[in-house]
Structure formats: structure tokens, C-alpha cells
Short mmCIF file of C-alpha atoms in Angstrom, two decimals:
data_model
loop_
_atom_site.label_atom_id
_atom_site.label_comp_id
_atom_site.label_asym_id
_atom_site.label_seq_id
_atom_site.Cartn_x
_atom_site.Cartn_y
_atom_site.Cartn_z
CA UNK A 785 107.91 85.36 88.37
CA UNK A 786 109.44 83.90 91.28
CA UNK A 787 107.97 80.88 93.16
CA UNK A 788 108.24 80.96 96.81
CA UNK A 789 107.27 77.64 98.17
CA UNK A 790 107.29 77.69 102.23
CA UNK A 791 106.98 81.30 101.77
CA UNK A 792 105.09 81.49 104.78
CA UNK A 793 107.58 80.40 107.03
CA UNK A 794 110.45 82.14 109.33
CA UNK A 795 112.87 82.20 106.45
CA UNK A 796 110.41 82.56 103.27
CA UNK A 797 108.65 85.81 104.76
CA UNK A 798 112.13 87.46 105.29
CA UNK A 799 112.76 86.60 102.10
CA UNK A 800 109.73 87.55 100.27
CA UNK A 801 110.63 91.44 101.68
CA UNK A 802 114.21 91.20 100.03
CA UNK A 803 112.58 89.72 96.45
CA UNK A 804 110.34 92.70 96.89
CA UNK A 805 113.33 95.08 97.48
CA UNK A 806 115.04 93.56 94.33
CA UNK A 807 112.31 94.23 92.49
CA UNK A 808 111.24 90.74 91.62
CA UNK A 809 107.86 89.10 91.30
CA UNK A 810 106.70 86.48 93.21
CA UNK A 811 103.78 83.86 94.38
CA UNK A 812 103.69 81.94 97.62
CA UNK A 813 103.11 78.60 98.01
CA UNK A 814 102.92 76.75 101.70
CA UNK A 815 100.28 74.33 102.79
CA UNK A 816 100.35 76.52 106.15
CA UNK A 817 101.29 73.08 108.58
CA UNK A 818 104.06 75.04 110.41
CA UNK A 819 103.42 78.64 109.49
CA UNK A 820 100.97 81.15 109.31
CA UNK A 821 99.20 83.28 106.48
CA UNK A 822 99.22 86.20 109.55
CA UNK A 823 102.87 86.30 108.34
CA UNK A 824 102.06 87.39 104.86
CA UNK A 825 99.75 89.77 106.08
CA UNK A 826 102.27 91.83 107.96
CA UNK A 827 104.86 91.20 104.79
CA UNK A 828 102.13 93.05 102.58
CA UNK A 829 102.23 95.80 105.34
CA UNK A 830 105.75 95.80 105.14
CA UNK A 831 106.14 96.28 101.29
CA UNK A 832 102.51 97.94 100.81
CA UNK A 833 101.78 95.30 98.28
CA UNK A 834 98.71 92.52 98.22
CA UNK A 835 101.02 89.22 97.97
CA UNK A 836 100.04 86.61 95.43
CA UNK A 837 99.01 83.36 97.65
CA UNK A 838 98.11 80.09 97.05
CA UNK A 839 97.85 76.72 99.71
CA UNK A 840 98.59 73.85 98.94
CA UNK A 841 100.34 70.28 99.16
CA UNK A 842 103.93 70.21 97.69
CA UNK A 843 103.55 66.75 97.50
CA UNK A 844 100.00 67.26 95.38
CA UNK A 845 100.78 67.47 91.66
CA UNK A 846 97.31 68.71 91.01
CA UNK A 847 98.31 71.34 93.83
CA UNK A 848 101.77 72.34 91.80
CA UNK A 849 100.19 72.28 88.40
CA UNK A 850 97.34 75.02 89.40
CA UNK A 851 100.51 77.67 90.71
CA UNK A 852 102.76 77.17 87.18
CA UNK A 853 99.29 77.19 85.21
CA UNK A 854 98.08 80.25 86.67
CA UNK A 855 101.70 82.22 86.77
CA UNK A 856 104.18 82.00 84.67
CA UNK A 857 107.02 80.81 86.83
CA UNK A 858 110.56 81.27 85.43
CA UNK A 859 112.32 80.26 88.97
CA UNK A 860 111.76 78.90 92.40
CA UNK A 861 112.94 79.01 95.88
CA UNK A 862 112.42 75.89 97.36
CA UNK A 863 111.65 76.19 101.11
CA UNK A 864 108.67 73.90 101.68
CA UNK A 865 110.33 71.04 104.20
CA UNK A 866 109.45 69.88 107.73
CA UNK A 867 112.00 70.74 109.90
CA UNK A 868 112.69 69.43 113.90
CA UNK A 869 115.44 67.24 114.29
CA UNK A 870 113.61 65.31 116.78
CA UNK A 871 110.86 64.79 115.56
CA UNK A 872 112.48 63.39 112.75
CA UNK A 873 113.71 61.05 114.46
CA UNK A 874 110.66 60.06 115.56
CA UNK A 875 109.03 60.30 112.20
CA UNK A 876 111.56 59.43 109.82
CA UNK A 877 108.64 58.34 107.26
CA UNK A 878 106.97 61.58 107.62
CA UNK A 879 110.26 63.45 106.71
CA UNK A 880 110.95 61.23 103.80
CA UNK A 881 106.89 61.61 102.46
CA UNK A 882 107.06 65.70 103.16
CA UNK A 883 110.36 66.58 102.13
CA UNK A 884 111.53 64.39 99.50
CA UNK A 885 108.66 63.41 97.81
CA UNK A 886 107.33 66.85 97.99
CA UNK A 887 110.58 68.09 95.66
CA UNK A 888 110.37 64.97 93.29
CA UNK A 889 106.87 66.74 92.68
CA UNK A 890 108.20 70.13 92.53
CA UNK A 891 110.61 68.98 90.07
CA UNK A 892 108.14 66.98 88.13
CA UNK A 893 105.91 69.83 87.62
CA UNK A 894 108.86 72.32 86.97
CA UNK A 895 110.41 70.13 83.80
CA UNK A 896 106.57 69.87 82.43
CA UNK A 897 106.22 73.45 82.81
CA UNK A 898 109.69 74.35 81.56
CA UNK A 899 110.81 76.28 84.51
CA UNK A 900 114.43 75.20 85.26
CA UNK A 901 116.03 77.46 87.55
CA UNK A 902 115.89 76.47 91.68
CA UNK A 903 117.22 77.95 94.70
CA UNK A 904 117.53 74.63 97.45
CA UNK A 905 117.06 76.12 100.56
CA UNK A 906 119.60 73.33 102.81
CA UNK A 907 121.69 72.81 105.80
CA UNK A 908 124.65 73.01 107.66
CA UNK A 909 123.43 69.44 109.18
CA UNK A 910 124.63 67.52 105.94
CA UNK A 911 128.07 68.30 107.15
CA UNK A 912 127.40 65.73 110.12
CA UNK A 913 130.41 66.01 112.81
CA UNK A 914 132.83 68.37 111.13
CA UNK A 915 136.48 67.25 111.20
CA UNK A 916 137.73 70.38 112.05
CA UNK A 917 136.32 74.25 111.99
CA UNK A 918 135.51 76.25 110.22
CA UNK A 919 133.60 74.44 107.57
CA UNK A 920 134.30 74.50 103.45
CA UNK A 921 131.77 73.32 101.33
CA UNK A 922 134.16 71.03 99.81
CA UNK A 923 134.35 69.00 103.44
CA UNK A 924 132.84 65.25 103.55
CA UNK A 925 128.99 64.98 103.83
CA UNK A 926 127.24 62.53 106.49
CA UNK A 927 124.62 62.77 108.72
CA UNK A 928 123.59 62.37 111.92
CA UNK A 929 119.17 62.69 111.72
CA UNK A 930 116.69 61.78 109.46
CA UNK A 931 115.81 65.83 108.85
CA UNK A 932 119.62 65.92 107.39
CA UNK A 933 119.65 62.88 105.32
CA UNK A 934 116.24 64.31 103.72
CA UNK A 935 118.45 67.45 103.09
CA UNK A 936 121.32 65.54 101.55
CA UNK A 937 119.29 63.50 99.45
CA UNK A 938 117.89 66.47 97.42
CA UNK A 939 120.89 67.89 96.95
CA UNK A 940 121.98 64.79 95.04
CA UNK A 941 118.40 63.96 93.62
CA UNK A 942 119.00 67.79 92.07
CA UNK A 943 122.88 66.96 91.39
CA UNK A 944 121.24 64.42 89.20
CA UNK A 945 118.82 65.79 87.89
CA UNK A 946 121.61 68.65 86.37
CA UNK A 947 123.82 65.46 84.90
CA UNK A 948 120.33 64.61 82.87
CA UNK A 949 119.65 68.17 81.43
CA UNK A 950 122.52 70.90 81.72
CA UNK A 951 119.77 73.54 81.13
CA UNK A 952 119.21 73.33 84.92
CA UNK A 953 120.18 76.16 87.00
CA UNK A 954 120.66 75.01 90.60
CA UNK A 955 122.15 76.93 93.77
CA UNK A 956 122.15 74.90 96.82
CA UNK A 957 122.36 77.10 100.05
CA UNK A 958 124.02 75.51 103.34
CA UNK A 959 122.43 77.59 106.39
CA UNK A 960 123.87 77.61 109.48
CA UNK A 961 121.73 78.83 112.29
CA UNK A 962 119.30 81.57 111.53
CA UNK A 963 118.07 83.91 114.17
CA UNK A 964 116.81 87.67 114.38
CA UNK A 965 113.58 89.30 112.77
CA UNK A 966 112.82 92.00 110.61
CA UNK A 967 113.30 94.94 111.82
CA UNK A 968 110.17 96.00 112.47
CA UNK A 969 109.50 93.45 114.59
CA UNK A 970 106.28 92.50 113.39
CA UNK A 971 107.42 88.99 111.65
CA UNK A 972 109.54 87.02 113.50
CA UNK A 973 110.27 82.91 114.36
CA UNK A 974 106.98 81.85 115.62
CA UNK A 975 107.93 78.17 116.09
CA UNK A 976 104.89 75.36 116.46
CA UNK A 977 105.06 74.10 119.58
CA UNK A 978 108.55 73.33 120.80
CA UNK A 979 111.26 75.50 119.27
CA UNK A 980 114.05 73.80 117.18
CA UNK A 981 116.47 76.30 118.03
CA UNK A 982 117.83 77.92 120.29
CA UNK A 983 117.16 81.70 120.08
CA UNK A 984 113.32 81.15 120.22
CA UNK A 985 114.20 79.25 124.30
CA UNK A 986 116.28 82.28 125.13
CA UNK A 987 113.50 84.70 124.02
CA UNK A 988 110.74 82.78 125.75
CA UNK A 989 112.78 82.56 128.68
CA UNK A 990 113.32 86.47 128.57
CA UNK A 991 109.65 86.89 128.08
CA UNK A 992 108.55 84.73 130.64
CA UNK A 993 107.22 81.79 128.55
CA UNK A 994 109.08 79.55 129.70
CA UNK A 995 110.75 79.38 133.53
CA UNK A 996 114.68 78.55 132.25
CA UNK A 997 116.70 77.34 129.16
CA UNK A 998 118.35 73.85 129.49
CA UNK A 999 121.83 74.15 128.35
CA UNK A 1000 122.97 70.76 126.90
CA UNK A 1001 126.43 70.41 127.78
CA UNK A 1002 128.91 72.21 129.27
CA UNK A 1003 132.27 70.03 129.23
CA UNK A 1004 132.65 70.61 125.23
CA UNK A 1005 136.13 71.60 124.31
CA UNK A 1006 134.64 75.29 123.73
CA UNK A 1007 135.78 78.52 125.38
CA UNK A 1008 132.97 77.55 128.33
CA UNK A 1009 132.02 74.30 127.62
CA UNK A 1010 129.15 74.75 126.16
CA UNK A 1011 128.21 73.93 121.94
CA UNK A 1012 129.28 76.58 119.56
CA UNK A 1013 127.19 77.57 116.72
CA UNK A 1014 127.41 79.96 113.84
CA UNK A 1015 124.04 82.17 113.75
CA UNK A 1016 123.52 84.31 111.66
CA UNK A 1017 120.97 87.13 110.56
CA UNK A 1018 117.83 85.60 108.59
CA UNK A 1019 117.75 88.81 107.12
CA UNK A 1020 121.19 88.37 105.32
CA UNK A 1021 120.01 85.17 105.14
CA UNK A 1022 117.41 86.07 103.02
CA UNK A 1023 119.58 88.51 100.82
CA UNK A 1024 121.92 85.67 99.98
CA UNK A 1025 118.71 83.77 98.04
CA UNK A 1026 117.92 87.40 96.05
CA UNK A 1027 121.99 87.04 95.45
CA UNK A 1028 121.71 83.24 94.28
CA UNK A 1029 118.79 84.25 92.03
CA UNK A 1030 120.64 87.20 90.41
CA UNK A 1031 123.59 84.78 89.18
CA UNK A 1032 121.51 81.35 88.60
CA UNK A 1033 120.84 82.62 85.29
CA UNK A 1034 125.17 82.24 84.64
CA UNK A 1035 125.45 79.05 86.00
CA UNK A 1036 127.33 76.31 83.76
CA UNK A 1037 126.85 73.84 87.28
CA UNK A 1038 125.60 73.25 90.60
CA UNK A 1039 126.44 75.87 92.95
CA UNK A 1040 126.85 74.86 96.61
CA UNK A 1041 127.39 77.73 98.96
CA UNK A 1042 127.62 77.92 103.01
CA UNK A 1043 125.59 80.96 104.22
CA UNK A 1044 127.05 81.67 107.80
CA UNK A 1045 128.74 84.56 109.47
CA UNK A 1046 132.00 82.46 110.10
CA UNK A 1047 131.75 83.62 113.94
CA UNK A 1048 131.07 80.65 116.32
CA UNK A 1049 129.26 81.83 119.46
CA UNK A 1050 128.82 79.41 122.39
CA UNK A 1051 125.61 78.49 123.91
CA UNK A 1052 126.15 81.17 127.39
CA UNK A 1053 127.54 83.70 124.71
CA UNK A 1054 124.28 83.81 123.39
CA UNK A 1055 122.39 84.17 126.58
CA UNK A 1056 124.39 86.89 127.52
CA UNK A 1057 123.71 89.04 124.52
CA UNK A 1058 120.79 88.31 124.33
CA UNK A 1059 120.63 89.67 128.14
CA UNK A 1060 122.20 92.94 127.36
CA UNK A 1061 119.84 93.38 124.39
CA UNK A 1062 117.05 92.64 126.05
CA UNK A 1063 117.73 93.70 129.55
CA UNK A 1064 116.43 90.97 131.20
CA UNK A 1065 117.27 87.69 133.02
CA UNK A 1066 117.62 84.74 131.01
CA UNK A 1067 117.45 82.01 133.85
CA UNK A 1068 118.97 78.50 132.66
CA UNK A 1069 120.15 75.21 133.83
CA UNK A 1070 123.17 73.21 132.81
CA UNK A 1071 121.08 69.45 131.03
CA UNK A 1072 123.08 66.24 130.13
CA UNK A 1073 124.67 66.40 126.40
CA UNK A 1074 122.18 65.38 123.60
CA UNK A 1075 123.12 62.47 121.63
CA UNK A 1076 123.93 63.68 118.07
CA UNK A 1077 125.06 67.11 119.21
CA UNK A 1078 128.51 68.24 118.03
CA UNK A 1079 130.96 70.36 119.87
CA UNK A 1080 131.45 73.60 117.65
CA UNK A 1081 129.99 74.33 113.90
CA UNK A 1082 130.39 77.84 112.13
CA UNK A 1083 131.26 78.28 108.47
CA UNK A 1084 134.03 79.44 106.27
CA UNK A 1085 131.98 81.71 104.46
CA UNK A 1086 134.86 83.29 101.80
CA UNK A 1087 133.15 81.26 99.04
CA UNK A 1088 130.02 83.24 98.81
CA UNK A 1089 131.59 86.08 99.17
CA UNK A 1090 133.48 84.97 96.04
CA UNK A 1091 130.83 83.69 93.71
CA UNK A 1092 127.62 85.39 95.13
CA UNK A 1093 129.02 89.27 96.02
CA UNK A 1094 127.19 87.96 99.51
CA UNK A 1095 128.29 88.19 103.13
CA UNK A 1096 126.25 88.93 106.29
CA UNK A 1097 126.21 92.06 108.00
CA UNK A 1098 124.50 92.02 111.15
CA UNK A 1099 126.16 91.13 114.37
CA UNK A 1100 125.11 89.61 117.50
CA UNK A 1101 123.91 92.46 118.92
CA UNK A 1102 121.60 93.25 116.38
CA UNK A 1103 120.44 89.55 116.30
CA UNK A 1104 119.44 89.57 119.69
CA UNK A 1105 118.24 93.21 119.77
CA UNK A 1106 115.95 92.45 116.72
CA UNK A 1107 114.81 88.88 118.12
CA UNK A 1108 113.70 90.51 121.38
CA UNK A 1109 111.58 92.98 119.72
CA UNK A 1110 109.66 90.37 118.14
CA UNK A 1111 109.14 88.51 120.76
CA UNK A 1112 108.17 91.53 123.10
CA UNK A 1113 105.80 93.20 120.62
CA UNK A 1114 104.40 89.19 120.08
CA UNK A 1115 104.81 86.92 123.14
CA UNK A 1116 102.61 84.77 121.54
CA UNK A 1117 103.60 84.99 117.83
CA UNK A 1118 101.76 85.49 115.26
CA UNK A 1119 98.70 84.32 117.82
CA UNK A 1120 99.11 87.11 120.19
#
């Protein structure tokens, strides 16, 4: 059995359907602060299966203890994290409670309970201001938000926690920008308030949610000026955690792996795609630079290739095609 934690959220509902598709059993945990259980509902419709649910606090022991002494949990994917840059900033104590404290209990409860196998689900972010493109895992970590740092600090807190007991299994997964929906296009990013990322602007833009996108920059040494970013498909996304799961069990260390596409697309790439796909207007307006914001960021991805069989699939057009259709069929999320 398979613990989910988060698996409410954009990424952990995509990824419940591909555990499903594997054939692997699995329970949900998420304390539903920036998701909602609507999402799980249309997963079950999806796979045509009731999914086993439970809310509660990752950072509640009591909470943790009730899912591994009700199911016998053998691994977990840890998603469970607050995630705005910003806000982080703003609430650097509220990062540090949620996000590290939270997996200090996770962990905890998973040595009591014996289970020792965990998919980290990270970031591109601990790589900071890449020296050059496009980015090894091997490359120096820094970073440059308090959302990052609380990323980097779990990856050594469970780099550590390996050099203690060797009969941890660990895979630590470096996203880069995740975008698209299922297919279907009944779950989808449903951001809380103000979107972190960009594709949710563009599609509320294109929907008529919002009047333009602000485009942060556009004298970057890019191919227009604006920021490049590597986005890729949450739905190979979410295959490259059923990937890390099938090989955990081989493991003789900690396995760090960049999921990207190894494409960088610039910011007015993006809005035109998305444009074609959806066939409407994306109005926008050229914004000062954001401090903290890097020029260009896309991965090399050969390594997971290499040690997880895993690369992505989908290409732009299919990102954009497949984020419209969410958004269309649910202007307001999971709300409308």
C-alpha cells in the first residue's frame, strides 16, 4: 500500500490515476488547505474505483499514526508542502512549521511503523541561479526563497536520515515546471487564490478571468527577452513517481533525479501556444523584472532516462491543448 500524502493536490491526483494504472494500492492523505476532495471525486470517476481517504495534519503525529495503523503502508509519496514563492517570503515561519516539520513527523511515524521507502516530491528551485543551462543534478545547490530552502533542507534531513539506517529507500524528484491536465479535462490546476505559475495566468486570461498576463521581463538574454522555463506534462510528471516507486525497492542510495522535458520555452512562447490551442487572445503586458527571477532554467533530463526508464512525452501543444480544456470545461475549478 502506497501512501499518497498531498494526494489531493494538482500533482498527487495525476498521480493517484498513474498508481492506479500500475496497479498499485494506495491511501490519500491531505489536510485539504490548498486542494480539494472534489478532485478525488472525479479521480474515482476516472479509474471507477472508491479512493481510500483520510484528512489530516502532516504535522499531527496522532494524525500520521491513525493512516499507518489502519493500512499497512510499505511506501510513500511525499507531496504534502505549501507551495507560493511569495508567500513564503512573507511567511517564512509558516513554510518552515508546514513543510519541514510536517516530514520530521512523516518520518517519525514511518521508522515506528517500519515503512522505509519515500518518494520526495522537490524542486528545480534548490538549483538557485544556474551557472549555465541545461541543468545536471550534480550542479551546486542554493537558494533564492524560503519555499526552496524548505525543499533543500529535506532533501538533506532525508540524506541523513539514509547515513543513519541504509535500509532507507529514498528517490528525490527535482520538478521543473508542471503544467497540463488529464486528459479528460475534468482535474486540472485549480490554484487558491493567486496562481504560482504561469500556465494557470495564461488560462485565466484566455478564459476571461483575468483582463491580461503581466510578463516580468523582457530584456533577459533569451530568444525574446523574456524568462525561459522548462514545463513539462504533470502527467509524465506523475509517471516518473510510478517509475521511482518501481526501482526504490533496488536502491543501495539516495537517488536524485531532474524530471523536466529539457526544452526551455520563453514566457511569449507560451502565450502563443497556448493561443493556437486555445484559439483565443491571450492579452498581456510587459511588468518590471521580479527580484529573484532567473533568466532561463530547463533540465538535462538524460539521467532519468538512465536510471528510471523515464522521459516525458507530451509536447507543448498538448500541454496547452489539455490545460485549456480544463479550464474551459471549469472556469472556476473545482468550484464551478
Amino acid at each position: 500500500m502506497v501512501l499518497v500524502t498531498g494526494g489531493a493536490g494538482y500533482i498527487g491526483s495525476h498521480t493517484c490515476i498513474a498508481l492506479d494504472e500500475a496497479g498499485f494500492d494506495f491511501v490519500v492523505f491531505d489536510n485539504l488547505c490548498n486542494s480539494s476532495q472534489e478532485s478525488l471525486k472525479r479521480v474515482e470517476k476516472i479509474i471507477n474505483k472508491k479512493i481510500k481517504f483520510i484528512e489530516g495534519d502532516i504535522r499531527s503525529k496522532e494524525d500520521m499514526q491513525k493512516v499507518f495503523t489502519t493500512y499497512k503502508i510499505d511506501s510513500v509519496i511525499h507531496f504534502a508542502g505549501l507551495k507560493a514563492v511569495g508567500e513564503s517570503v512573507e511567511l517564512p515561519l509558516k513554510y518552515y512549521d508546514n513543510n519541514i516539520n510536517g516530514t520530521l513527523v512523516l518520518l517519525d511515524v514511518m521508522k515506528e511503523y517500519k515503512c522505509k521507502k519515500i518518494v520526495f516530491s522537490s524542486s528545480a528551485t534548490v538549483y538557485g541561479d544556474p551557472h549555465t543551462t541545461p541543468i545536471k543534478e550534480d550542479f551546486p545547490l542554493s537558494c533564492t526563497n524560503p519555499y526552496g530552502r524548505t525543499k533543500l533542507f529535506i532533501e538533506e534531513i532525508l540524506r541523513d536520515v539514509y547515513r543513519a539506517d541504509n535500509d532507507f529507500k529514498i528517490v528525490l524528484l527535482r520538478y521543473f515546471n508542471p503544467v497540463g491536465a488529464h486528459e479528460s479535462g475534468t482535474i486540472g490546476e485549480d490554484p487558491n487564490g493567486k496562481p504560482n505559475n504561469l500556465m494557470p495566468f495564461i488560462a485565466q486570461t484566455a478564459v476571461g478571468k483575468r483582463e491580461f498576463l503581466s510578463v516580468f521581463g523582457d530584456d533577459y538574454d533569451t530568444v525574446d527577452g523574456t524568462g525561459v522555463r522548462d514545463y513539462i506534462h504533470v502527467v509524465d510528471l506523475a509517471q516518473g513517481h510510478v517509475n521511482s516507486l518501481q526501482k526504490i525497492a533496488a536502491l543501495d542510495s539516495v537517488l536524485t533525479v531532474n524530471l523536466g522535458t529539457g526544452n526551455g520555452y520563453s514566457v511569449l512562447e507560451m502565450v502563443s501556444a497556448f493561443e493556437k490551442a486555445s484559439g483565443k487572445k491571450v492579452a498581456y503586458k510587459i511588468a518590471p523584472r521580479r527580484e529573484g527571477d532567473i533568466a532561463a532554467c530547463f533540465a538535462d533530463p538524460s539521467y532519468a532516462k538512465e536510471v528510471l526508464q523515464w522521459q516525458a512525452t507530451k509536447e507543448l501543444n498538448e500541454m496547452c491543448e489539455d490545460s485549456w480544456r480544463w479550464q474551459s470545461n471549469n472556469p472556476n475549478g473545482y468550484s464551478s
